[in-house]
Amino acid sequence: MKSRLIQASLKFRRMAMLAGRTSAVFLNKEMAGESVRLLGWVQTRRDHGGVIFVDLRDRSGLVQVVFNPDMADNGFALAEKLRSEYVVEIKGKVRLRPEGSENPNMQTGEIEVIAEELKILNRAKTPPFYIQDNIDVDESVRLKYRYMDLRRPDMLKVMFIRHKVMQLMRNFLDKQGFWEIETPILMKSTPEGARDYLVPSRVNPGCFYALPQSPQIFKQLLMVAGMEKYYQIARCFRDEDLRADRQPEFTQLDLEMSFIEMDDILPLMEDLITMIFKEIKGIDIPKPFPRLSYYEAMERYGSDKPDTRFGMELIDVAEVVRNSGFKVFTDVLAKGGRVKGICAKGCSNMPRREIDALTKFVSIYGAKGLAYIVWGEDGLKSPIIKFFTEEEINNLMATMGAEQGDIVFFVADKENIVHNALGNLRLELAKRLGLINPNAINCLWVTEFPMFEYDEEEKRYVAMHHMFTSPLDEDLGILETEPLKVRAKAYDMVLNGIELGGGSIRIHRRDVQERIFALLGMSIEEAKDKFGFLLEAFDYGTPPHGGLAFGLDRLIMILAGRDNIRDVIAFPKTQSASCLMSQAPSPVKKEQLKELHIKLDIKDKANN
RNA sequence: GGCCCCGUGGUGUAGUGGUUAACAUGCCUGCCUGUCACGCAGGAGAUCGUCGGUUCAAAUCCGAUCGGGGUCGCCA
C-alpha cells in the first residue's frame, strides 16, 4: 500500500515547498547542506543541558532538530522553553547525523536539522494524551479533544485515505460520464424507512423539513430530468440507534444511471471498487464478483451479507429428523419451521461452559436452545442423542459432513430465527476458531432480494429495499397473489461480510408503481400526498433507470483496517448521538423555540 | 426500549469494608553536549462520575442516576 500512498503524498510535499516551507519527511540525505524552513508542532523535547533535541512534527511526519548553545538571538534560551505541541517555525540547515547517532526507526533518521532561528508561533497547554500511535486512552477523551486526536499519525493517515478515495471516486465517475450534482438537505419527510431528523420551518408554522435519509427521490428525479448519469458524495441522516458501523449522519457515494439494467451497473461498480483497492492497498480483487441470490445467501450462510472467507455453511436436516422421536425438532417442522445445523470442525474438546456460552449467544437472536452433538474420541456425546435411532444419528452426522473430532450444532425454530441464530453463530465460531484470514478481501453481490416483508407489528407488507424498487419482470404476474415470493431487481455489494452498498433498478412505469403503493397499503391519495411530485414526474417521460449507494465510511473503515466508523470520521458522534467536543445537541433559548412555534413537552430535564 | 461491560491524580492502571488511596507515565523545578519513550535528583497533582442507602467505618456492599462502549430490537 505504501508506494502509492507515498507517491500521492509527494504531491503535497511539493506544495509545501512552494510555500517556502519544507515538510518533515521530505528531508533526506541528498538535502544535506541545504537551508530549510520548517513549520510544525513540537513532538518531544530532549534537553541535555548543553544541547537540545526537538522532534518536529507536521502532517507529513517527524524530523529531529538540534539546538546548540551558540545559536544567534538567544535562540537556545528560547528552545529551553519549548514544550509538547508548541507551534514553531525553525530555520536551519540539513545535515547528516554524526556517525553512530542515526535512528533507523525514524523515516528521517539519517539526517537532522541544525537550528539557526527559532520562532515560537504559539504555545500549548499540556495535551490530555500522547500525540502518537497506539495510545491507550478512553475513546471519550479522544472524542472530547478530537482536534488533538486527529494530530496522531494514525488518524492523519485515515483522513488522507478518505480524501484519496473521494478523489478516486470523482475521477473515475467523471471519466465514465457521471455528473456531480447536489440535492437538497432540507427536504420533505417521507414515510417508510428510518426515522427522519426533522427541521422546523420558521416561516411555515407547524411545518417541518426532513434531512435526507438518502438522496433517493431526487436522484430519480434527476433521471427524469435527463441527466442520465448522476453521482454525489452525499451526507445522509437517520435517526436510529447507533452501532459500531452506524452513525446518525454518514456519507454515501450515491449514483444513478438511465437506460441501464443490472448487468450494466454491477460490472461498473466492480471496476470502481477494485480500482480503489488497487490504488489504496495495492490489492487485486478478481472480477467479476460472485453473485448469490438472497435465497441462497440465507440458506447457506443465514445472512443477506454473508462472509464467505470461510465455510461452515448451514445445512438443512429437516428430512433426516422429521420422523424422529425428538419432539423439539418434529414440532417445529410440523409448524412449518426449520431445523438446520452447522458443523464446527475439530471442536470436540470444547469445554461444556463454552458450549453453554454459545447457547446463551444464540438466545440473543431468539433461539430457544442450541442442540449439539460432540463426536469425540470415545464416540458421540449429546443430551439429545437418546431421542434418535442409531440410523437416524448416523444419517444426521453424514448429512452434516461431520467426522470424529467435530461438534455439530442445531437450531430449530421459525426460519428467520434459525437463519439469524446460526448465521451469527457461524461468525462467532469463526472468530473464536480463527478461521478468518484477516488479509483476505472477499467481494460478492447478493441479488434477487424479496420485494416485501410482512411487518408483524403494522400487519402489512413493507418494502424491503424501498418502494421504488422494480420487481423482476417474471414476477410481476404474482405481485398481488403471492407478494412475499416477488423478487426485486435489487442488489447489495458485500465485502467480508459487511454490506458495502446497495441499490436497485427502479420502477419507471406509473402503473407498476401504483400497484406497489396499493400493496403497501397506501391509497392513491396518500401516495399523492407523500410522493405526488414523483408520480407526476413519472408521467412526463421517465427513462428506465437504476443506481446504487456505497457506504463511504464503511469502505474507508475496511481500507484503513479499523473496526468502527467513528475512527474514519473526523468528528463523529457517540452512541447517544451527541458530540463530546461541541456538546451537540443542546437546549436552545426560549426565543428560538418561540420563533419556530414550538412548545416542549418533556419532564423536567433542560426545560429552559 | 432490553441485555452485557466500563467509570480511581492530566493519561493508563492497582486497590473488593478500616491504607497517609499505590504504581507507571505525563507535568513543574534543578542538574546534564548526542539523545530519540534521553538520564539523574526533588516536587506538585485525586472531594475514587453523581446522588442516596447499609455500616461505628464505603473507592470497596446495595439502589438510583449520568456518561462511554458492545449488542438485540430498530436501521440498508
PDB file of C-alpha atoms in Angstrom, chain A residues 114-368:
ATOM      1  CA  ILE A 114      20.680  22.283  12.913  1.00  0.00           C
ATOM      2  CA  ALA A 115      18.507  25.136  14.078  1.00  0.00           C
ATOM      3  CA  GLU A 116      19.667  28.642  13.252  1.00  0.00           C
ATOM      4  CA  GLU A 117      16.494  30.511  14.027  1.00  0.00           C
ATOM      5  CA  LEU A 118      13.570  29.612  16.253  1.00  0.00           C
ATOM      6  CA  LYS A 119      10.250  31.360  16.435  1.00  0.00           C
ATOM      7  CA  ILE A 120       7.521  30.177  18.816  1.00  0.00           C
ATOM      8  CA  LEU A 121       4.339  30.802  16.861  1.00  0.00           C
ATOM      9  CA  ASN A 122       2.130  29.600  19.652  1.00  0.00           C
ATOM     10  CA  ARG A 123       2.328  27.897  22.992  1.00  0.00           C
ATOM     11  CA  ALA A 124       0.159  24.979  24.003  1.00  0.00           C
ATOM     12  CA  LYS A 125      -1.293  23.520  27.147  1.00  0.00           C
ATOM     13  CA  THR A 126      -0.104  20.064  28.113  1.00  0.00           C
ATOM     14  CA  PRO A 127      -2.059  17.677  25.896  1.00  0.00           C
ATOM     15  CA  PRO A 128      -4.541  15.339  27.605  1.00  0.00           C
ATOM     16  CA  PHE A 129      -2.901  12.346  25.932  1.00  0.00           C
ATOM     17  CA  TYR A 130       0.151  11.493  23.878  1.00  0.00           C
ATOM     18  CA  ILE A 131       0.091  12.585  20.285  1.00  0.00           C
ATOM     19  CA  GLN A 132       1.324   9.264  18.964  1.00  0.00           C
ATOM     20  CA  ASP A 133       0.017   5.977  17.648  1.00  0.00           C
ATOM     21  CA  ASN A 134      -1.087   3.009  19.725  1.00  0.00           C
ATOM     22  CA  ILE A 135      -2.192   5.114  22.648  1.00  0.00           C
ATOM     23  CA  ASP A 136      -4.381   3.506  25.255  1.00  0.00           C
ATOM     24  CA  VAL A 137      -6.873   6.233  26.051  1.00  0.00           C
ATOM     25  CA  ASP A 138     -10.579   6.061  26.625  1.00  0.00           C
ATOM     26  CA  GLU A 139     -12.377   6.929  23.428  1.00  0.00           C
ATOM     27  CA  SER A 140     -14.487   9.567  25.130  1.00  0.00           C
ATOM     28  CA  VAL A 141     -11.310  11.504  25.963  1.00  0.00           C
ATOM     29  CA  ARG A 142     -10.203  11.245  22.355  1.00  0.00           C
ATOM     30  CA  LEU A 143     -13.577  12.480  21.180  1.00  0.00           C
ATOM     31  CA  LYS A 144     -13.624  15.421  23.573  1.00  0.00           C
ATOM     32  CA  TYR A 145     -10.239  16.531  22.256  1.00  0.00           C
ATOM     33  CA  ARG A 146     -10.801  15.315  18.726  1.00  0.00           C
ATOM     34  CA  TYR A 147      -8.602  18.058  17.233  1.00  0.00           C
ATOM     35  CA  MET A 148      -5.726  16.611  19.245  1.00  0.00           C
ATOM     36  CA  ASP A 149      -6.622  13.036  18.445  1.00  0.00           C
ATOM     37  CA  LEU A 150      -6.596  13.848  14.742  1.00  0.00           C
ATOM     38  CA  ARG A 151      -2.978  15.019  15.043  1.00  0.00           C
ATOM     39  CA  ARG A 152      -1.907  11.436  15.641  1.00  0.00           C
ATOM     40  CA  PRO A 153      -0.256   9.879  12.579  1.00  0.00           C
ATOM     41  CA  ASP A 154      -2.790   7.045  12.530  1.00  0.00           C
ATOM     42  CA  MET A 155      -5.657   9.445  12.261  1.00  0.00           C
ATOM     43  CA  LEU A 156      -3.921  11.653   9.729  1.00  0.00           C
ATOM     44  CA  LYS A 157      -3.420   8.583   7.603  1.00  0.00           C
ATOM     45  CA  VAL A 158      -7.078   7.654   7.807  1.00  0.00           C
ATOM     46  CA  MET A 159      -8.099  11.161   6.797  1.00  0.00           C
ATOM     47  CA  PHE A 160      -5.652  11.025   3.921  1.00  0.00           C
ATOM     48  CA  ILE A 161      -7.048   7.705   2.729  1.00  0.00           C
ATOM     49  CA  ARG A 162     -10.536   9.124   2.966  1.00  0.00           C
ATOM     50  CA  HIS A 163      -9.528  12.117   0.895  1.00  0.00           C
ATOM     51  CA  LYS A 164      -7.823   9.930  -1.698  1.00  0.00           C
ATOM     52  CA  VAL A 165     -10.791   7.604  -2.007  1.00  0.00           C
ATOM     53  CA  MET A 166     -13.125  10.505  -2.632  1.00  0.00           C
ATOM     54  CA  GLN A 167     -10.789  11.870  -5.297  1.00  0.00           C
ATOM     55  CA  LEU A 168     -10.510   8.441  -6.932  1.00  0.00           C
ATOM     56  CA  MET A 169     -14.272   8.120  -6.985  1.00  0.00           C
ATOM     57  CA  ARG A 170     -14.734  11.543  -8.509  1.00  0.00           C
ATOM     58  CA  ASN A 171     -12.111  10.905 -11.159  1.00  0.00           C
ATOM     59  CA  PHE A 172     -13.469   7.514 -12.047  1.00  0.00           C
ATOM     60  CA  LEU A 173     -17.057   8.661 -12.325  1.00  0.00           C
ATOM     61  CA  ASP A 174     -16.127  11.800 -14.224  1.00  0.00           C
ATOM     62  CA  LYS A 175     -14.307   9.673 -16.793  1.00  0.00           C
ATOM     63  CA  GLN A 176     -17.393   7.477 -17.040  1.00  0.00           C
ATOM     64  CA  GLY A 177     -19.528  10.494 -17.840  1.00  0.00           C
ATOM     65  CA  PHE A 178     -21.179  10.977 -14.469  1.00  0.00           C
ATOM     66  CA  TRP A 179     -22.046  14.481 -13.322  1.00  0.00           C
ATOM     67  CA  GLU A 180     -21.733  15.505  -9.693  1.00  0.00           C
ATOM     68  CA  ILE A 181     -24.989  17.155  -8.722  1.00  0.00           C
ATOM     69  CA  GLU A 182     -26.081  18.330  -5.299  1.00  0.00           C
ATOM     70  CA  THR A 183     -29.552  17.728  -3.938  1.00  0.00           C
ATOM     71  CA  PRO A 184     -31.386  19.451  -1.088  1.00  0.00           C
ATOM     72  CA  ILE A 185     -30.568  18.828   2.533  1.00  0.00           C
ATOM     73  CA  LEU A 186     -33.861  20.337   3.629  1.00  0.00           C
ATOM     74  CA  MET A 187     -36.464  18.128   2.064  1.00  0.00           C
ATOM     75  CA  LYS A 188     -39.875  16.637   2.537  1.00  0.00           C
ATOM     76  CA  SER A 189     -40.424  13.993   5.163  1.00  0.00           C
ATOM     77  CA  THR A 190     -41.447  10.727   3.586  1.00  0.00           C
ATOM     78  CA  PRO A 191     -42.958   7.624   5.135  1.00  0.00           C
ATOM     79  CA  GLU A 192     -41.229   4.257   5.479  1.00  0.00           C
ATOM     80  CA  GLY A 193     -37.613   3.594   6.114  1.00  0.00           C
ATOM     81  CA  ALA A 194     -35.747   5.091   9.015  1.00  0.00           C
ATOM     82  CA  ARG A 195     -36.906   7.780  11.405  1.00  0.00           C
ATOM     83  CA  ASP A 196     -36.332  11.252   9.977  1.00  0.00           C
ATOM     84  CA  TYR A 197     -34.380  14.079  11.524  1.00  0.00           C
ATOM     85  CA  LEU A 198     -36.782  16.993  11.398  1.00  0.00           C
ATOM     86  CA  VAL A 199     -36.072  20.683  10.985  1.00  0.00           C
ATOM     87  CA  PRO A 200     -38.815  23.150  11.899  1.00  0.00           C
ATOM     88  CA  SER A 201     -39.754  25.833   9.437  1.00  0.00           C
ATOM     89  CA  ARG A 202     -39.927  29.328  10.924  1.00  0.00           C
ATOM     90  CA  VAL A 203     -41.890  30.830   8.062  1.00  0.00           C
ATOM     91  CA  ASN A 204     -44.295  27.898   7.837  1.00  0.00           C
ATOM     92  CA  PRO A 205     -45.542  27.374  11.387  1.00  0.00           C
ATOM     93  CA  GLY A 206     -46.098  23.752  12.283  1.00  0.00           C
ATOM     94  CA  CYS A 207     -44.297  22.507   9.205  1.00  0.00           C
ATOM     95  CA  PHE A 208     -41.059  20.594   9.134  1.00  0.00           C
ATOM     96  CA  TYR A 209     -38.370  19.688   6.709  1.00  0.00           C
ATOM     97  CA  ALA A 210     -36.677  16.322   6.962  1.00  0.00           C
ATOM     98  CA  LEU A 211     -32.985  15.756   6.493  1.00  0.00           C
ATOM     99  CA  PRO A 212     -32.448  13.213   3.730  1.00  0.00           C
ATOM    100  CA  GLN A 213     -32.048   9.560   4.701  1.00  0.00           C
ATOM    101  CA  SER A 214     -30.536   9.389   1.249  1.00  0.00           C
ATOM    102  CA  PRO A 215     -30.973  11.462  -1.920  1.00  0.00           C
ATOM    103  CA  GLN A 216     -33.115   8.638  -3.335  1.00  0.00           C
ATOM    104  CA  ILE A 217     -36.067  10.567  -4.692  1.00  0.00           C
ATOM    105  CA  PHE A 218     -34.040  13.442  -6.017  1.00  0.00           C
ATOM    106  CA  LYS A 219     -31.669  11.219  -7.878  1.00  0.00           C
ATOM    107  CA  GLN A 220     -34.596   9.556  -9.586  1.00  0.00           C
ATOM    108  CA  LEU A 221     -35.967  12.962 -10.479  1.00  0.00           C
ATOM    109  CA  LEU A 222     -32.576  13.815 -11.966  1.00  0.00           C
ATOM    110  CA  MET A 223     -33.033  10.807 -14.235  1.00  0.00           C
ATOM    111  CA  VAL A 224     -36.450  12.102 -15.247  1.00  0.00           C
ATOM    112  CA  ALA A 225     -34.661  15.395 -15.810  1.00  0.00           C
ATOM    113  CA  GLY A 226     -32.415  13.769 -18.375  1.00  0.00           C
ATOM    114  CA  MET A 227     -29.091  13.957 -16.511  1.00  0.00           C
ATOM    115  CA  GLU A 228     -28.538  10.305 -17.440  1.00  0.00           C
ATOM    116  CA  LYS A 229     -25.583   9.761 -15.128  1.00  0.00           C
ATOM    117  CA  TYR A 230     -25.527  11.376 -11.700  1.00  0.00           C
ATOM    118  CA  TYR A 231     -23.406  10.953  -8.628  1.00  0.00           C
ATOM    119  CA  GLN A 232     -22.906  12.701  -5.340  1.00  0.00           C
ATOM    120  CA  ILE A 233     -20.875  12.171  -2.245  1.00  0.00           C
ATOM    121  CA  ALA A 234     -23.869  12.786  -0.069  1.00  0.00           C
ATOM    122  CA  ARG A 235     -24.414  13.191   3.624  1.00  0.00           C
ATOM    123  CA  CYS A 236     -27.330  11.112   4.868  1.00  0.00           C
ATOM    124  CA  PHE A 237     -29.207  11.289   8.159  1.00  0.00           C
ATOM    125  CA  ARG A 238     -31.097   8.591  10.004  1.00  0.00           C
ATOM    126  CA  ASP A 239     -32.464   8.994  13.489  1.00  0.00           C
ATOM    127  CA  GLU A 240     -31.966   5.411  14.611  1.00  0.00           C
ATOM    128  CA  ASP A 241     -29.899   3.781  17.317  1.00  0.00           C
ATOM    129  CA  LEU A 242     -26.171   3.674  16.686  1.00  0.00           C
ATOM    130  CA  ARG A 243     -23.727   0.827  16.240  1.00  0.00           C
ATOM    131  CA  ALA A 244     -20.009   0.460  15.636  1.00  0.00           C
ATOM    132  CA  ASP A 245     -20.729   0.842  11.922  1.00  0.00           C
ATOM    133  CA  ARG A 246     -23.670   3.246  12.154  1.00  0.00           C
ATOM    134  CA  GLN A 247     -23.629   6.986  12.753  1.00  0.00           C
ATOM    135  CA  PRO A 248     -26.647   9.302  12.707  1.00  0.00           C
ATOM    136  CA  GLU A 249     -25.050  11.196   9.858  1.00  0.00           C
ATOM    137  CA  PHE A 250     -22.941   9.313   7.404  1.00  0.00           C
ATOM    138  CA  THR A 251     -21.663   9.615   3.890  1.00  0.00           C
ATOM    139  CA  GLN A 252     -22.715   7.743   0.818  1.00  0.00           C
ATOM    140  CA  LEU A 253     -21.400   7.657  -2.678  1.00  0.00           C
ATOM    141  CA  ASP A 254     -24.771   7.927  -4.311  1.00  0.00           C
ATOM    142  CA  LEU A 255     -25.235   7.381  -8.022  1.00  0.00           C
ATOM    143  CA  GLU A 256     -27.888   6.747 -10.608  1.00  0.00           C
ATOM    144  CA  MET A 257     -27.920   5.961 -14.334  1.00  0.00           C
ATOM    145  CA  SER A 258     -30.551   5.952 -17.041  1.00  0.00           C
ATOM    146  CA  PHE A 259     -31.159   3.327 -19.695  1.00  0.00           C
ATOM    147  CA  ILE A 260     -29.470   0.537 -17.797  1.00  0.00           C
ATOM    148  CA  GLU A 261     -30.160  -2.869 -16.393  1.00  0.00           C
ATOM    149  CA  MET A 262     -28.407  -4.725 -13.602  1.00  0.00           C
ATOM    150  CA  ASP A 263     -25.766  -6.151 -15.865  1.00  0.00           C
ATOM    151  CA  ASP A 264     -24.674  -2.648 -16.831  1.00  0.00           C
ATOM    152  CA  ILE A 265     -24.258  -1.268 -13.384  1.00  0.00           C
ATOM    153  CA  LEU A 266     -22.800  -4.176 -11.420  1.00  0.00           C
ATOM    154  CA  PRO A 267     -19.617  -4.517 -13.522  1.00  0.00           C
ATOM    155  CA  LEU A 268     -19.125  -0.779 -13.453  1.00  0.00           C
ATOM    156  CA  MET A 269     -19.297  -0.759  -9.668  1.00  0.00           C
ATOM    157  CA  GLU A 270     -16.892  -3.695  -9.544  1.00  0.00           C
ATOM    158  CA  ASP A 271     -14.473  -1.629 -11.624  1.00  0.00           C
ATOM    159  CA  LEU A 272     -14.823   1.277  -9.206  1.00  0.00           C
ATOM    160  CA  ILE A 273     -14.264  -0.745  -6.054  1.00  0.00           C
ATOM    161  CA  THR A 274     -11.400  -2.856  -7.434  1.00  0.00           C
ATOM    162  CA  MET A 275      -9.713   0.300  -8.707  1.00  0.00           C
ATOM    163  CA  ILE A 276      -9.905   1.832  -5.242  1.00  0.00           C
ATOM    164  CA  PHE A 277      -8.434  -1.274  -3.597  1.00  0.00           C
ATOM    165  CA  LYS A 278      -5.677  -1.348  -6.194  1.00  0.00           C
ATOM    166  CA  GLU A 279      -4.810   2.323  -5.729  1.00  0.00           C
ATOM    167  CA  ILE A 280      -5.034   2.439  -1.953  1.00  0.00           C
ATOM    168  CA  LYS A 281      -3.938  -1.037  -0.901  1.00  0.00           C
ATOM    169  CA  GLY A 282      -2.232  -2.420  -3.997  1.00  0.00           C
ATOM    170  CA  ILE A 283      -4.613  -5.369  -3.850  1.00  0.00           C
ATOM    171  CA  ASP A 284      -6.027  -7.042  -6.955  1.00  0.00           C
ATOM    172  CA  ILE A 285      -9.565  -8.250  -6.424  1.00  0.00           C
ATOM    173  CA  PRO A 286     -10.705 -10.719  -9.063  1.00  0.00           C
ATOM    174  CA  LYS A 287     -13.657  -9.780 -11.261  1.00  0.00           C
ATOM    175  CA  PRO A 288     -16.444 -10.418 -11.837  1.00  0.00           C
ATOM    176  CA  PHE A 289     -17.634 -10.735  -8.253  1.00  0.00           C
ATOM    177  CA  PRO A 290     -19.619 -13.878  -7.488  1.00  0.00           C
ATOM    178  CA  ARG A 291     -23.373 -13.375  -7.317  1.00  0.00           C
ATOM    179  CA  LEU A 292     -25.542 -15.088  -4.767  1.00  0.00           C
ATOM    180  CA  SER A 293     -29.281 -14.899  -4.703  1.00  0.00           C
ATOM    181  CA  TYR A 294     -30.789 -13.728  -1.450  1.00  0.00           C
ATOM    182  CA  TYR A 295     -32.347 -17.164  -1.102  1.00  0.00           C
ATOM    183  CA  GLU A 296     -29.020 -18.910  -1.482  1.00  0.00           C
ATOM    184  CA  ALA A 297     -27.264 -16.493   0.874  1.00  0.00           C
ATOM    185  CA  MET A 298     -29.855 -17.096   3.570  1.00  0.00           C
ATOM    186  CA  GLU A 299     -29.951 -20.862   3.079  1.00  0.00           C
ATOM    187  CA  ARG A 300     -26.187 -21.349   3.064  1.00  0.00           C
ATOM    188  CA  TYR A 301     -24.975 -18.600   5.364  1.00  0.00           C
ATOM    189  CA  GLY A 302     -28.023 -17.447   7.280  1.00  0.00           C
ATOM    190  CA  SER A 303     -27.284 -13.880   6.285  1.00  0.00           C
ATOM    191  CA  ASP A 304     -28.029 -11.459   3.473  1.00  0.00           C
ATOM    192  CA  LYS A 305     -24.447 -10.244   3.805  1.00  0.00           C
ATOM    193  CA  PRO A 306     -22.528 -13.495   4.012  1.00  0.00           C
ATOM    194  CA  ASP A 307     -18.874 -13.632   4.913  1.00  0.00           C
ATOM    195  CA  THR A 308     -17.595 -16.289   2.513  1.00  0.00           C
ATOM    196  CA  ARG A 309     -13.979 -16.149   3.644  1.00  0.00           C
ATOM    197  CA  PHE A 310     -14.660 -19.458   5.399  1.00  0.00           C
ATOM    198  CA  GLY A 311     -17.080 -22.365   5.007  1.00  0.00           C
ATOM    199  CA  MET A 312     -19.092 -23.834   7.859  1.00  0.00           C
ATOM    200  CA  GLU A 313     -22.290 -23.478   5.888  1.00  0.00           C
ATOM    201  CA  LEU A 314     -25.768 -24.037   7.260  1.00  0.00           C
ATOM    202  CA  ILE A 315     -27.173 -27.457   6.459  1.00  0.00           C
ATOM    203  CA  ASP A 316     -30.844 -28.348   6.400  1.00  0.00           C
ATOM    204  CA  VAL A 317     -31.507 -31.531   8.354  1.00  0.00           C
ATOM    205  CA  ALA A 318     -35.304 -31.438   8.275  1.00  0.00           C
ATOM    206  CA  GLU A 319     -35.668 -34.612   6.212  1.00  0.00           C
ATOM    207  CA  VAL A 320     -33.327 -36.553   8.478  1.00  0.00           C
ATOM    208  CA  VAL A 321     -35.090 -35.657  11.715  1.00  0.00           C
ATOM    209  CA  ARG A 322     -38.694 -35.204  10.540  1.00  0.00           C
ATOM    210  CA  ASN A 323     -39.840 -38.638  11.681  1.00  0.00           C
ATOM    211  CA  SER A 324     -37.580 -38.928  14.687  1.00  0.00           C
ATOM    212  CA  GLY A 325     -38.659 -39.107  18.283  1.00  0.00           C
ATOM    213  CA  PHE A 326     -37.224 -35.705  19.174  1.00  0.00           C
ATOM    214  CA  LYS A 327     -40.277 -33.560  19.684  1.00  0.00           C
ATOM    215  CA  VAL A 328     -38.376 -30.268  19.806  1.00  0.00           C
ATOM    216  CA  PHE A 329     -37.417 -30.806  16.172  1.00  0.00           C
ATOM    217  CA  THR A 330     -40.538 -32.530  14.910  1.00  0.00           C
ATOM    218  CA  ASP A 331     -42.901 -29.972  16.441  1.00  0.00           C
ATOM    219  CA  VAL A 332     -41.063 -27.111  14.846  1.00  0.00           C
ATOM    220  CA  LEU A 333     -41.173 -28.831  11.486  1.00  0.00           C
ATOM    221  CA  ALA A 334     -44.847 -29.607  11.872  1.00  0.00           C
ATOM    222  CA  LYS A 335     -45.484 -25.898  12.377  1.00  0.00           C
ATOM    223  CA  GLY A 336     -43.618 -25.023   9.224  1.00  0.00           C
ATOM    224  CA  GLY A 337     -40.363 -24.110  10.935  1.00  0.00           C
ATOM    225  CA  ARG A 338     -36.845 -25.159  10.017  1.00  0.00           C
ATOM    226  CA  VAL A 339     -34.173 -27.346  11.574  1.00  0.00           C
ATOM    227  CA  LYS A 340     -30.660 -26.575  10.434  1.00  0.00           C
ATOM    228  CA  GLY A 341     -27.169 -27.104  11.714  1.00  0.00           C
ATOM    229  CA  ILE A 342     -23.553 -26.159  11.325  1.00  0.00           C
ATOM    230  CA  CYS A 343     -20.524 -28.333  11.829  1.00  0.00           C
ATOM    231  CA  ALA A 344     -17.603 -26.940  13.827  1.00  0.00           C
ATOM    232  CA  LYS A 345     -14.567 -28.862  12.656  1.00  0.00           C
ATOM    233  CA  GLY A 346     -12.114 -30.083  15.268  1.00  0.00           C
ATOM    234  CA  CYS A 347     -14.025 -28.665  18.219  1.00  0.00           C
ATOM    235  CA  SER A 348     -14.943 -31.867  20.012  1.00  0.00           C
ATOM    236  CA  ASN A 349     -12.870 -30.876  23.042  1.00  0.00           C
ATOM    237  CA  MET A 350     -14.779 -27.645  23.513  1.00  0.00           C
ATOM    238  CA  PRO A 351     -15.471 -27.338  27.258  1.00  0.00           C
ATOM    239  CA  ARG A 352     -19.038 -27.545  28.428  1.00  0.00           C
ATOM    240  CA  ARG A 353     -19.105 -23.975  29.697  1.00  0.00           C
ATOM    241  CA  GLU A 354     -18.141 -22.730  26.276  1.00  0.00           C
ATOM    242  CA  ILE A 355     -21.000 -24.649  24.710  1.00  0.00           C
ATOM    243  CA  ASP A 356     -23.268 -23.095  27.339  1.00  0.00           C
ATOM    244  CA  ALA A 357     -21.933 -19.691  26.382  1.00  0.00           C
ATOM    245  CA  LEU A 358     -22.807 -20.391  22.761  1.00  0.00           C
ATOM    246  CA  THR A 359     -26.312 -21.369  23.802  1.00  0.00           C
ATOM    247  CA  LYS A 360     -26.614 -18.030  25.502  1.00  0.00           C
ATOM    248  CA  PHE A 361     -25.179 -16.410  22.399  1.00  0.00           C
ATOM    249  CA  VAL A 362     -27.850 -17.801  20.075  1.00  0.00           C
ATOM    250  CA  SER A 363     -30.557 -16.819  22.542  1.00  0.00           C
ATOM    251  CA  ILE A 364     -29.757 -13.192  21.705  1.00  0.00           C
ATOM    252  CA  TYR A 365     -31.206 -13.911  18.311  1.00  0.00           C
ATOM    253  CA  GLY A 366     -34.321 -15.515  19.674  1.00  0.00           C
ATOM    254  CA  ALA A 367     -33.263 -19.155  19.506  1.00  0.00           C
ATOM    255  CA  LYS A 368     -34.822 -21.080  22.367  1.00  0.00           C
TER     256      LYS A 368
END
